[in-house]
XYZ file of C-alpha atoms in Angstrom:
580
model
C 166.901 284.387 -74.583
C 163.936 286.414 -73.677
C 161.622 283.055 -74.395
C 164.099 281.137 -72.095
C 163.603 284.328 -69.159
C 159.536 283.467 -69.716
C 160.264 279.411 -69.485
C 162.479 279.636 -66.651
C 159.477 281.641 -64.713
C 157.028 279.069 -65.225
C 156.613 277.044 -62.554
C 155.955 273.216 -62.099
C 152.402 272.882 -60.247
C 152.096 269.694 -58.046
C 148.880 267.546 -57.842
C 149.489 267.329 -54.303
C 151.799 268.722 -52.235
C 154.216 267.179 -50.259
C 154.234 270.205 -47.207
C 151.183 269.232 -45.640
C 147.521 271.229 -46.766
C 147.032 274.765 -47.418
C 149.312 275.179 -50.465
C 146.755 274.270 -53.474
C 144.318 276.407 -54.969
C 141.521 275.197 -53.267
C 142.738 274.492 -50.254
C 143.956 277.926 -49.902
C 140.634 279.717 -50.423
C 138.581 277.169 -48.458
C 140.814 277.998 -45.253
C 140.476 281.750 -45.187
C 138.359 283.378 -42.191
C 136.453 285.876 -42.197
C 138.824 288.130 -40.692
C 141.538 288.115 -43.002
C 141.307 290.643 -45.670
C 142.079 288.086 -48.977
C 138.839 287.102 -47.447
C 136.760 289.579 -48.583
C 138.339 289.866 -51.487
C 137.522 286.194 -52.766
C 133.862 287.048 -51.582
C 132.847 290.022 -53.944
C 131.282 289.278 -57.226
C 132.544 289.515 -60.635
C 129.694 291.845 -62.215
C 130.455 295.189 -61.496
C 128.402 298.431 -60.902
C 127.730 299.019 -64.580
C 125.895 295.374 -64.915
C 123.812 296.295 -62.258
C 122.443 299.410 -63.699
C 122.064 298.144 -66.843
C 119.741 295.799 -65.427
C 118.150 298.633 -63.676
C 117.492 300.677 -66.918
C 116.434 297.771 -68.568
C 113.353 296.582 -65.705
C 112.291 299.985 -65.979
C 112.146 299.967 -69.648
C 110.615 296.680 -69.553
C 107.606 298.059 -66.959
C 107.069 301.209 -69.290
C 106.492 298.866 -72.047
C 103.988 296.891 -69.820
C 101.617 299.912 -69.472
C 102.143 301.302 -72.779
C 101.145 298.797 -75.071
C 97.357 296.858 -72.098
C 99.017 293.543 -72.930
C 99.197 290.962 -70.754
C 101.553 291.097 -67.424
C 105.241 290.665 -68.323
C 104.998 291.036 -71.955
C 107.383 293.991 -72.270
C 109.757 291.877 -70.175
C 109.201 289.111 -72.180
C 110.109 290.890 -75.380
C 112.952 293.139 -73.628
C 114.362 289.695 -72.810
C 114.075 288.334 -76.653
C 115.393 291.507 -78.073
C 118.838 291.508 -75.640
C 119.391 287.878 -75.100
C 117.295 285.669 -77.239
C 115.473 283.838 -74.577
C 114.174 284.007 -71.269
C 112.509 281.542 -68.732
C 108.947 282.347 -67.250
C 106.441 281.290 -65.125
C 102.941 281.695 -66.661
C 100.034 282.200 -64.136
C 102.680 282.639 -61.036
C 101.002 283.687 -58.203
C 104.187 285.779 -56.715
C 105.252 289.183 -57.902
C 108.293 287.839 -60.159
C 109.434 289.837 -62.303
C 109.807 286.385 -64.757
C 105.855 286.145 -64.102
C 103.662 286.462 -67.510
C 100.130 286.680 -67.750
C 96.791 286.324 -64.886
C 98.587 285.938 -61.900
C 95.647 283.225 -60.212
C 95.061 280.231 -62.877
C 92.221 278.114 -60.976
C 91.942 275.371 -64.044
C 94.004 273.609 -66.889
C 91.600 275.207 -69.290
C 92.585 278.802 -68.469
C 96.443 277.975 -68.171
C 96.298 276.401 -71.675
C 94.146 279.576 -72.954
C 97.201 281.616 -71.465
C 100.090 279.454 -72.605
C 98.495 279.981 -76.492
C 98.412 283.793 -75.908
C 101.876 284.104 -74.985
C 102.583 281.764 -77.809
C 101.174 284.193 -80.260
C 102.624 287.253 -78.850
C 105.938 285.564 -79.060
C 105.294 284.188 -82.563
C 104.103 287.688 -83.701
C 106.296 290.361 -82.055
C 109.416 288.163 -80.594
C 109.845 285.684 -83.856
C 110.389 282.776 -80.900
C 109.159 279.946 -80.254
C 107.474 278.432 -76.728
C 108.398 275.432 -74.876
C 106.574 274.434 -71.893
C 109.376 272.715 -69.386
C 106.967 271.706 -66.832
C 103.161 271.990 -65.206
C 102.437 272.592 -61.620
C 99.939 273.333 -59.015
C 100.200 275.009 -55.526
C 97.629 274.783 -52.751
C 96.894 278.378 -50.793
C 94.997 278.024 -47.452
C 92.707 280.702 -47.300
C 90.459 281.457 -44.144
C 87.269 279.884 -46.155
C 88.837 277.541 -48.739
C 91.705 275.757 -49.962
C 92.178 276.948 -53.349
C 94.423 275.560 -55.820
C 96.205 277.189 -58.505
C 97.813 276.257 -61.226
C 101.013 277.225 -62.959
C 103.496 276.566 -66.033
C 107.385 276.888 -66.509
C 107.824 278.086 -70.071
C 110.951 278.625 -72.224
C 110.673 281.030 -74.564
C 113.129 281.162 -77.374
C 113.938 283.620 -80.398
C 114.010 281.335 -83.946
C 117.195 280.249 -85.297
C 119.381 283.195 -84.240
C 122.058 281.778 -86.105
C 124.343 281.272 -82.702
C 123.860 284.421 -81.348
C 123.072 283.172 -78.199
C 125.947 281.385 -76.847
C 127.202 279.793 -73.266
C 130.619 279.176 -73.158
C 131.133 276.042 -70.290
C 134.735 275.170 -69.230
C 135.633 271.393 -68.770
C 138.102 271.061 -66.029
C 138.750 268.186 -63.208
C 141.836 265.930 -62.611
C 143.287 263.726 -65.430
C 140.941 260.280 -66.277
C 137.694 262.059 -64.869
C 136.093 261.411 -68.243
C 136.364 265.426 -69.317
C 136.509 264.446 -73.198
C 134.384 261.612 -72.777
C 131.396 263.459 -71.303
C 132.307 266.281 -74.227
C 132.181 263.247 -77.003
C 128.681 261.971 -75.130
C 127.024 265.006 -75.194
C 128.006 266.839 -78.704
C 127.546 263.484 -80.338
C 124.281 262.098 -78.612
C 126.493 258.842 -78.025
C 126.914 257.071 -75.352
C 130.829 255.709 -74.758
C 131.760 251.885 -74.949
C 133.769 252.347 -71.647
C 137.192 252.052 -73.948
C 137.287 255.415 -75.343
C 134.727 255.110 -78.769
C 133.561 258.691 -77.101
C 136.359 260.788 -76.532
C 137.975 259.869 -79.869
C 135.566 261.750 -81.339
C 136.492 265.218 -80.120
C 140.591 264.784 -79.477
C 142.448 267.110 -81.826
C 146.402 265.610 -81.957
C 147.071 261.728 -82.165
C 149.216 261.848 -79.237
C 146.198 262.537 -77.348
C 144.288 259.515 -78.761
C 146.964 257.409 -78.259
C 147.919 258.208 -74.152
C 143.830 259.149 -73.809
C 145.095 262.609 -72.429
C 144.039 266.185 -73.231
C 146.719 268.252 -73.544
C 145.595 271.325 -75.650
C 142.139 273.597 -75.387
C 139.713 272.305 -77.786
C 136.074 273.740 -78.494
C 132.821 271.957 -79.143
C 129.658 272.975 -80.023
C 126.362 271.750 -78.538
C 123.508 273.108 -80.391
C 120.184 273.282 -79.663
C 117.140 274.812 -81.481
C 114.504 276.928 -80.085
C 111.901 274.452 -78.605
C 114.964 272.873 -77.184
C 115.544 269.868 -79.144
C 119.259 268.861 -79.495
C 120.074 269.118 -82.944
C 123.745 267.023 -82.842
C 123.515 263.618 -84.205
C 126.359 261.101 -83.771
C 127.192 262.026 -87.553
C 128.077 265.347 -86.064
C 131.665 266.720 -87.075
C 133.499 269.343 -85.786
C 135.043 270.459 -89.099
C 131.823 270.699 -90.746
C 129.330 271.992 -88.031
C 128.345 275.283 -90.147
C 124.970 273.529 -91.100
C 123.721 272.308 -87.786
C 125.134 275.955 -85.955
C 122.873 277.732 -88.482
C 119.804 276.253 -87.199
C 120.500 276.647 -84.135
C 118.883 279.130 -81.476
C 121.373 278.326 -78.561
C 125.144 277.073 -78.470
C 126.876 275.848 -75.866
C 130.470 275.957 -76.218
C 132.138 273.360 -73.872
C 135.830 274.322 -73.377
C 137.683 270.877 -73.100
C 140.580 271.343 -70.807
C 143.418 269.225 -69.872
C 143.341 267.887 -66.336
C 147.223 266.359 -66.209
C 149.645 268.110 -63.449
C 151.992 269.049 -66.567
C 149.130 270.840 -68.723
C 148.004 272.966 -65.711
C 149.295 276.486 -67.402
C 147.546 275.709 -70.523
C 143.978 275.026 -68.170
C 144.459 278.500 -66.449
C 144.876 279.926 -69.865
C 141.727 278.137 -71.336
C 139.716 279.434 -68.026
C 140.971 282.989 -68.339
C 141.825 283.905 -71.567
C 138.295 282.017 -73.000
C 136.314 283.829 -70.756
C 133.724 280.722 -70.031
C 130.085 281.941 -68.337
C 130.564 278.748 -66.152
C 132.826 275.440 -64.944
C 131.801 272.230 -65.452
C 133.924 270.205 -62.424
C 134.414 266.212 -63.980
C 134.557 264.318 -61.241
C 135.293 260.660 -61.030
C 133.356 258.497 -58.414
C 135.177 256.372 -57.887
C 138.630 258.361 -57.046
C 137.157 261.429 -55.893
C 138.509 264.926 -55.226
C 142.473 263.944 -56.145
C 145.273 265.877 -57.410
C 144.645 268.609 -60.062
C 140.814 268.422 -59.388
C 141.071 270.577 -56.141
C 143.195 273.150 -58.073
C 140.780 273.467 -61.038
C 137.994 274.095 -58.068
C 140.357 276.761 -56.400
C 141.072 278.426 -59.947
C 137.169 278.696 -60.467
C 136.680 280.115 -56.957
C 139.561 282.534 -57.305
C 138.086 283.725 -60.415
C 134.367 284.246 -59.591
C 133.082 281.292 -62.558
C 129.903 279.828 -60.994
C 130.417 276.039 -61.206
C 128.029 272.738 -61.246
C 129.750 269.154 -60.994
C 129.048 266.106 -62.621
C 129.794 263.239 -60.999
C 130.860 260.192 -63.404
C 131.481 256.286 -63.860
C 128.590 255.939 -60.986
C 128.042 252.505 -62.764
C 131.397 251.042 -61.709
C 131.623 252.837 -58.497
C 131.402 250.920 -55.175
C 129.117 252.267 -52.980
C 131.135 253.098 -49.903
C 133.378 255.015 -52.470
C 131.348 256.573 -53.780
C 129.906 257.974 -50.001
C 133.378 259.005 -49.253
C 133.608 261.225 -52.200
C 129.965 263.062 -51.582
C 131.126 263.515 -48.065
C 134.405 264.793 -49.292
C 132.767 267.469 -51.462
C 130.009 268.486 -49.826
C 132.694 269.396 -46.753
C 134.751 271.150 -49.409
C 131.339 273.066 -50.494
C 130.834 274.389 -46.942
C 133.937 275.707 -46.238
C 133.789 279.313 -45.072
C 135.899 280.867 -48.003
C 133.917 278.841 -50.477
C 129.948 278.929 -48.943
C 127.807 277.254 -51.245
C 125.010 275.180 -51.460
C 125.193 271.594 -52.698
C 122.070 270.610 -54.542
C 121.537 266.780 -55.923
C 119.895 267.316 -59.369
C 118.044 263.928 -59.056
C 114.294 265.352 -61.352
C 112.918 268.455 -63.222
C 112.346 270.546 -60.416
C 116.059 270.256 -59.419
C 117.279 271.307 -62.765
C 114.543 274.623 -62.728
C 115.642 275.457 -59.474
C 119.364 275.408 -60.027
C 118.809 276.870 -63.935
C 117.726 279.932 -62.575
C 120.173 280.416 -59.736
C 123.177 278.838 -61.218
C 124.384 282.305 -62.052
C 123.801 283.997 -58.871
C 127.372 281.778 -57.893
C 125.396 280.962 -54.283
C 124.918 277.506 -55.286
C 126.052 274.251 -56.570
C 124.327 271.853 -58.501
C 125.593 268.236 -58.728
C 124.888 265.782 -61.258
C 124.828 261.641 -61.309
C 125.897 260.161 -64.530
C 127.292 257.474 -66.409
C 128.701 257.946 -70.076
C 128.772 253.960 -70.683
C 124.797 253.474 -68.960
C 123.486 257.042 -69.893
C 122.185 257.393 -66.394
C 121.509 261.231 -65.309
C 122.553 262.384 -69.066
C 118.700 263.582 -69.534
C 118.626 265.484 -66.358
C 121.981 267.115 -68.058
C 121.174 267.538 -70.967
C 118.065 269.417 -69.398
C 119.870 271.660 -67.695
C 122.314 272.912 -70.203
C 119.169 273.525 -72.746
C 117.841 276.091 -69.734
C 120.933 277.477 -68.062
C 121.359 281.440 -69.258
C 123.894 283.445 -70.146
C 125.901 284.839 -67.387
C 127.410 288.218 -69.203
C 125.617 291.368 -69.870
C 126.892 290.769 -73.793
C 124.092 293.460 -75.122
C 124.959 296.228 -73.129
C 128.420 295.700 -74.805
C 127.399 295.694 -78.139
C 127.278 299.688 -78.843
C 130.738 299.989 -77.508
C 134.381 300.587 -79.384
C 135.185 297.043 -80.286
C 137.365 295.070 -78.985
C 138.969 291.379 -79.903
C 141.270 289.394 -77.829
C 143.560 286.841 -79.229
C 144.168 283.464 -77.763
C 144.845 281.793 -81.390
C 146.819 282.079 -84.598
C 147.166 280.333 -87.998
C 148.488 280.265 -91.299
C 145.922 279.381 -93.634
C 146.981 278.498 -97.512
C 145.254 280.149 -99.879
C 143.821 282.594 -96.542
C 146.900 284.201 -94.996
C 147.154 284.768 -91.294
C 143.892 284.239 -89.361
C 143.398 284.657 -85.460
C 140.603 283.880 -83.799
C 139.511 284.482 -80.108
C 136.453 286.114 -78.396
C 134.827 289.899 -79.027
C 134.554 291.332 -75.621
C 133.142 294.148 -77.270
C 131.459 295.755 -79.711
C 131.278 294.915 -83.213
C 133.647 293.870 -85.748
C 132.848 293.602 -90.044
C 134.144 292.781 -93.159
C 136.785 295.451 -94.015
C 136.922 297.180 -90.939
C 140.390 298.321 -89.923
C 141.244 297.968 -86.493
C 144.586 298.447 -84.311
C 146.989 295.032 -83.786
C 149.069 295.038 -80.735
C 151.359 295.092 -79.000
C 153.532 294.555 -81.997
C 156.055 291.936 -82.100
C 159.070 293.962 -82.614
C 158.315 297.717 -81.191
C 155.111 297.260 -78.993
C 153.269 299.840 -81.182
C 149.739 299.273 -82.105
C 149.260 298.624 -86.277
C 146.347 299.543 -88.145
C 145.396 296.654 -89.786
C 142.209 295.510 -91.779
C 139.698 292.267 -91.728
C 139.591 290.223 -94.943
C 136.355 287.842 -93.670
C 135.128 286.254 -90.292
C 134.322 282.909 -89.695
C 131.850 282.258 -86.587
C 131.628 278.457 -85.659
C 132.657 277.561 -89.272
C 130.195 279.522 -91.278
C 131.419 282.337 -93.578
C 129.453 285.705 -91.238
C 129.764 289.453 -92.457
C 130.053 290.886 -89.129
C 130.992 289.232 -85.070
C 128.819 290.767 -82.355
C 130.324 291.271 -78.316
C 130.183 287.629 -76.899
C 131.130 285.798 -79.585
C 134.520 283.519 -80.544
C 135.020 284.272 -84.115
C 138.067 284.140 -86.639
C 139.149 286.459 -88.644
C 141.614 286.206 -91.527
C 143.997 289.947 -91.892
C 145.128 291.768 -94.949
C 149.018 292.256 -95.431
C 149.702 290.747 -91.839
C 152.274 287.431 -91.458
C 152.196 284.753 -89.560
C 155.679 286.133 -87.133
C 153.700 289.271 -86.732
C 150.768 287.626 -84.250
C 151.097 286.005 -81.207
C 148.468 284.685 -78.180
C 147.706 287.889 -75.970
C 147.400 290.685 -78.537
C 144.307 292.169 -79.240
C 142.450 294.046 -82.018
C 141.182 297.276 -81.028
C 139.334 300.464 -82.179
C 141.581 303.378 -82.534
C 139.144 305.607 -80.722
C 140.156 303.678 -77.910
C 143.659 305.243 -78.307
C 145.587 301.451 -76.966
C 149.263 301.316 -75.301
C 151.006 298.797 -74.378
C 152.359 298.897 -70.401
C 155.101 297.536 -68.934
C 153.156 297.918 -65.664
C 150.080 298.006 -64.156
C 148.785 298.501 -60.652
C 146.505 295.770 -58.802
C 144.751 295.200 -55.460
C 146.106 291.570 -54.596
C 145.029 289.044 -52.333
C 147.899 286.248 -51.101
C 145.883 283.439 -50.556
C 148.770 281.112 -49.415
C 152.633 281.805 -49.245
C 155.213 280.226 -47.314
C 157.012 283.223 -46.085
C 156.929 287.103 -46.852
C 156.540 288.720 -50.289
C 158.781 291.759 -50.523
C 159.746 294.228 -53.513
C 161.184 292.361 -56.090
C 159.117 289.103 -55.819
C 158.149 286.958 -59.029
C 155.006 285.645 -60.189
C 153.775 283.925 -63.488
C 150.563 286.347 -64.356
C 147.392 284.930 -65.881
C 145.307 287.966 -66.589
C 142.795 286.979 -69.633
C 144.784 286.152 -72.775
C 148.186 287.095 -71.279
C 150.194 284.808 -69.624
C 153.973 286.257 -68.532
C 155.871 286.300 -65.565
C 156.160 289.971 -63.755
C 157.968 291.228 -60.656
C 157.229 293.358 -57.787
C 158.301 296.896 -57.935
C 156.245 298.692 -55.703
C 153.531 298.267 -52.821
C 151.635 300.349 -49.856
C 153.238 297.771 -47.399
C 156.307 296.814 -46.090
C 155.522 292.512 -46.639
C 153.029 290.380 -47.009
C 152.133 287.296 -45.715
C 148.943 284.397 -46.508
C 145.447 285.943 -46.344
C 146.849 289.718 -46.479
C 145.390 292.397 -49.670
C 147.602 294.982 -50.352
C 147.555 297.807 -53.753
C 151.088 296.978 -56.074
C 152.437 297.509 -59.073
C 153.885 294.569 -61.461
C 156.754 295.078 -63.942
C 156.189 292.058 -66.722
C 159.791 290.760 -67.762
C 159.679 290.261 -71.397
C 157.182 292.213 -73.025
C 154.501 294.991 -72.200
C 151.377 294.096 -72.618
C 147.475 295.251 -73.212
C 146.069 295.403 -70.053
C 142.580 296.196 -69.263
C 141.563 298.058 -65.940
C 138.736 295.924 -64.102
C 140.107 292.635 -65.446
C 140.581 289.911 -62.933
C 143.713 287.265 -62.590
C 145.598 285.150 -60.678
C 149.062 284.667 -60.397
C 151.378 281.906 -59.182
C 154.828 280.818 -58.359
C 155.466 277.379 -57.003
C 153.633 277.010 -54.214
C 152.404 280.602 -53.647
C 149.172 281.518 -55.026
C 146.805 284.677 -55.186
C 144.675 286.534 -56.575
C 144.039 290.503 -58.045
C 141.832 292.727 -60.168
C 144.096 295.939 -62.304
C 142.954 299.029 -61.315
């Protein structure tokens, strides 16, 4: 009965509505002003004041290194960088004061920028254990009062040695049904290209139902690795089921999310886009039908939810060329909008993909990408990009902290027992460690429980590290006693369950007033349940209004994590809130 109460709250979202504009995701954000508080709240950022002064401690670390040990400009940065992320992107001989700037900072010949290139090799090498790519050569002309003088400069990726998938980007697939989502996927983790009947996407389906309509209709995760001079290291003998090898010689992963773009899946995409906690969205758009049906609500759900997004634009091969003007024009417009305000770069050489690699997580702008799966046109320019783009959380600062493991997935492995897998937002987990499992099933308690092994992208691992999606198999736990949306916790951490929690909202669209006792399907992380209204600072509220309230969920309490961001929804009424 309770499961029924949960079902019954779950409402049917429409690919387009029939009541005229202003009732889907994006639509909603896009037409907020200025003036209206949900305004402001869909403007701040997602890092909070704690990411900033990490960074903070970390620069000034970084400088004390610099005049500590006479090397070079920007070594200590360099090797700061290596040590907390295991890469970083910098320009060798820049003549600016950049922080990402390494070595003389006025390079007037080829000679001297090789000489310096070699030296920062070494010092990598020798105290980093990484290797150096350069990405690109350039000069730049200064007009002095005498003399033009020209000086010349290098873009140079600089990445620690087979970190065994430490470093990994998590990218969410999203965009409206027949885009080509698992298509591009299949291209790009099997260094294919598609046959324009489906050879591609076959590759990376997980049910035969989905084969046979060619629709996604579960969250599937595939790997992309890449080693550290940035050579992709997936073959088109790549399999998903046996990927340990190929992740273990890899330096970088990144983890595309494959979600399901049909009207009828859309629950299960706002679950893959919270609950998997991607760095960034990758939009699928198809030229030639443009931005239709569940492709605008995708967009609106990224928006909402502060994930920086590029969009690749495919099936330019078959796409007739008024078509495909109308949909540029279409999303450029969308791009501009005053609740959405950012800036649409075409990614058409190397210089595009720099400029946008290094900005993409600053969520002011929005790269687009040209590409065909069947041709291969723009794939290089992608593939580019996706070997430079960085990691958007502040995962090392997290790493000294009580652990804690969210679950989006269970299983019942023969042989195994129960295993759950989902991502470490915290800390560090090992073999053997006994953590708290909760909310239980039957009394909502928290239940110490211990960790048999841990699997990280298939390979057998003795410990998972904050950032990473591991599974772990659990002693003396069954199968009936897990389910999506618990979590695995330290007991210094002291975890309860709550029935309710308290939130600043924003209504971005709603077709009358909210009052006490209104219902809304939450998506906050792993959880997904419906909740009512039981109390707020206001009398009502109406589209574009922010007001401080406190849910009740209906059928179970829950973990809830103050600071965590979510949207909730209930047939046409959308918003957005962050638990306090």
């Amino acid at each position: 009965m309770a499961m029924a109460m949960a079902k019954g709250k779950e409402p049917m979202v429409r690919a387009e509505e029939e009541e005229g504009e202003g009732t889907g995701w994006a639509d909603a954000i896009t037409n907020l002003s200025e003036e209206q508080p949900a305004a402001s709240f869909c403007a701040s950022g997602r890092r909070g004041t704690e990411d900033e002064a990490g960074k903070e401690k970390w620069k000034g670390e970084a400088g004390k290194e610099r005049l500590e040990d006479g090397e070079e400009r920007g070594t200590g940065f360099v090797l700061i960088e290596l040590h907390k992320v295991g890469e970083v992107l910098v320009e060798v001989g820049s003549t600016s004061s950049s922080t990402h700037g390494w070595g003389p900072s006025a390079i007037e010949t080829e000679e001297e920028l090789e000489g310096a290139i070699e030296r920062l090799r070494e010092v990598a090498s020798r105290r980093g254990k990484a290797d150096v790519s350069v990405i690109r050569r350039r000069t730049t002309v200064v007009d002095d009062a005498e003399a033009k003088t020209r000086y010349h400069m290098a873009d140079v990726e600089v990445r620690r040695q087979q970190g065994g998938g430490h470093l990994e980007v998590r990218i969410a697939v999203v965009g409206n049904v027949d885009s080509g989502k698992s298509t591009m996927v299949g291209v790009l983790t099997r260094s294919m290209l598609d046959d324009g009947r489906g050879s591609a996407r076959e590759k990376v389906l997980k049910f035969t139902h989905e084969a046979q309509t060619g629709r996604t209709s579960s969250i599937g995760q595939h790997n992309l690795c890449i080693s550290s001079t940035g050579e992709i290291l997936n073959d088109s003998s790549f399999r998903q089921t046996q990927c340990g090898d190929v992740v273990a010689k890899a330096s970088k992963l990144i983890t595309f999310v494959d979600l399901a773009g049909h009207e009828k899946y859309f629950k299960t995409t706002a679950f893959g886009l919270t609950g998997n906690l991607p760095d960034y969205a990758m939009l699928i758009i198809g030229a030639n039908h443009g931005l239709i049906g569940m492709c605008k609500e995708h967009l609106g759900i990224a928006l909402a939810l502060k994930i920086p997004s590029f969009f690749v634009i495919t099936k330019v091969d078959i796409c007739p060329e008024h078509v495909f003007e109308n949909t540029m024009k279409s999303l450029h417009a969308i791009l501009k909008k005053p609740g959405v305000k950012k800036i649409p770069i075409m990614v058409r050489n190397q210089d595009d993909v720099m400029t946008c690699a290094r900005n993409l997580s600053s969520d002011t702008i929005a790269p687009i990408f040209l590409t065909s799966s069947v041709t291969g046109e723009g794939l290089d320019l992608l593939r580019q990009f996706l070997n430079l783009v960085p990691q958007r959380y502040e995962w090392f600062s997290k790493m000294s902290k009580e652990p804690e493991f969210i679950i989006d997935e269970t299983f019942a492995v023969p042989g195994v027992g129960t295993v759950v897998s989902g991502t470490l937002k915290s800390g560090s987990i090992g073999v053997n460690d006994t953590l708290l499992l909760g909310p239980d099933v039957a009394d909502s308690s928290f239940k110490p429980t211990s960790v048999k092994s841990i699997h990280y992208k298939r390979m057998v691992v003795d410990k998972a590290v904050a950032g990473q999606t591991a599974a772990l198999a659990l002693k003396k736990v069954k199968r009936n006693q897990v389910r999506k949306g618990q979590a695995l916790v330290s007991s210094r951490l002291q975890p309860k369950a709550a029935w309710e929690f308290d939130a600043d909202i924003a209504i971005l669209t709603h077709s009358t007033t909210i009052h006490l006792k209104y219902q809304a399907v939450i998506h906050c992380e792993i959880i997904r349940q419906a909740a009512k209204v039981v109390a707020m600072d206001c009398e009502k509220l109406r589209s574009g209004d922010r007001a401080i309230v406190r849910f009740r969920f209906l059928v179970r309490p829950e973990y809830v994590i103050r600071g965590t961001r979510f949207i909730f929804r209930e047939g046409k009424t959308k918003g957005i809130g962050m638990v306090i």
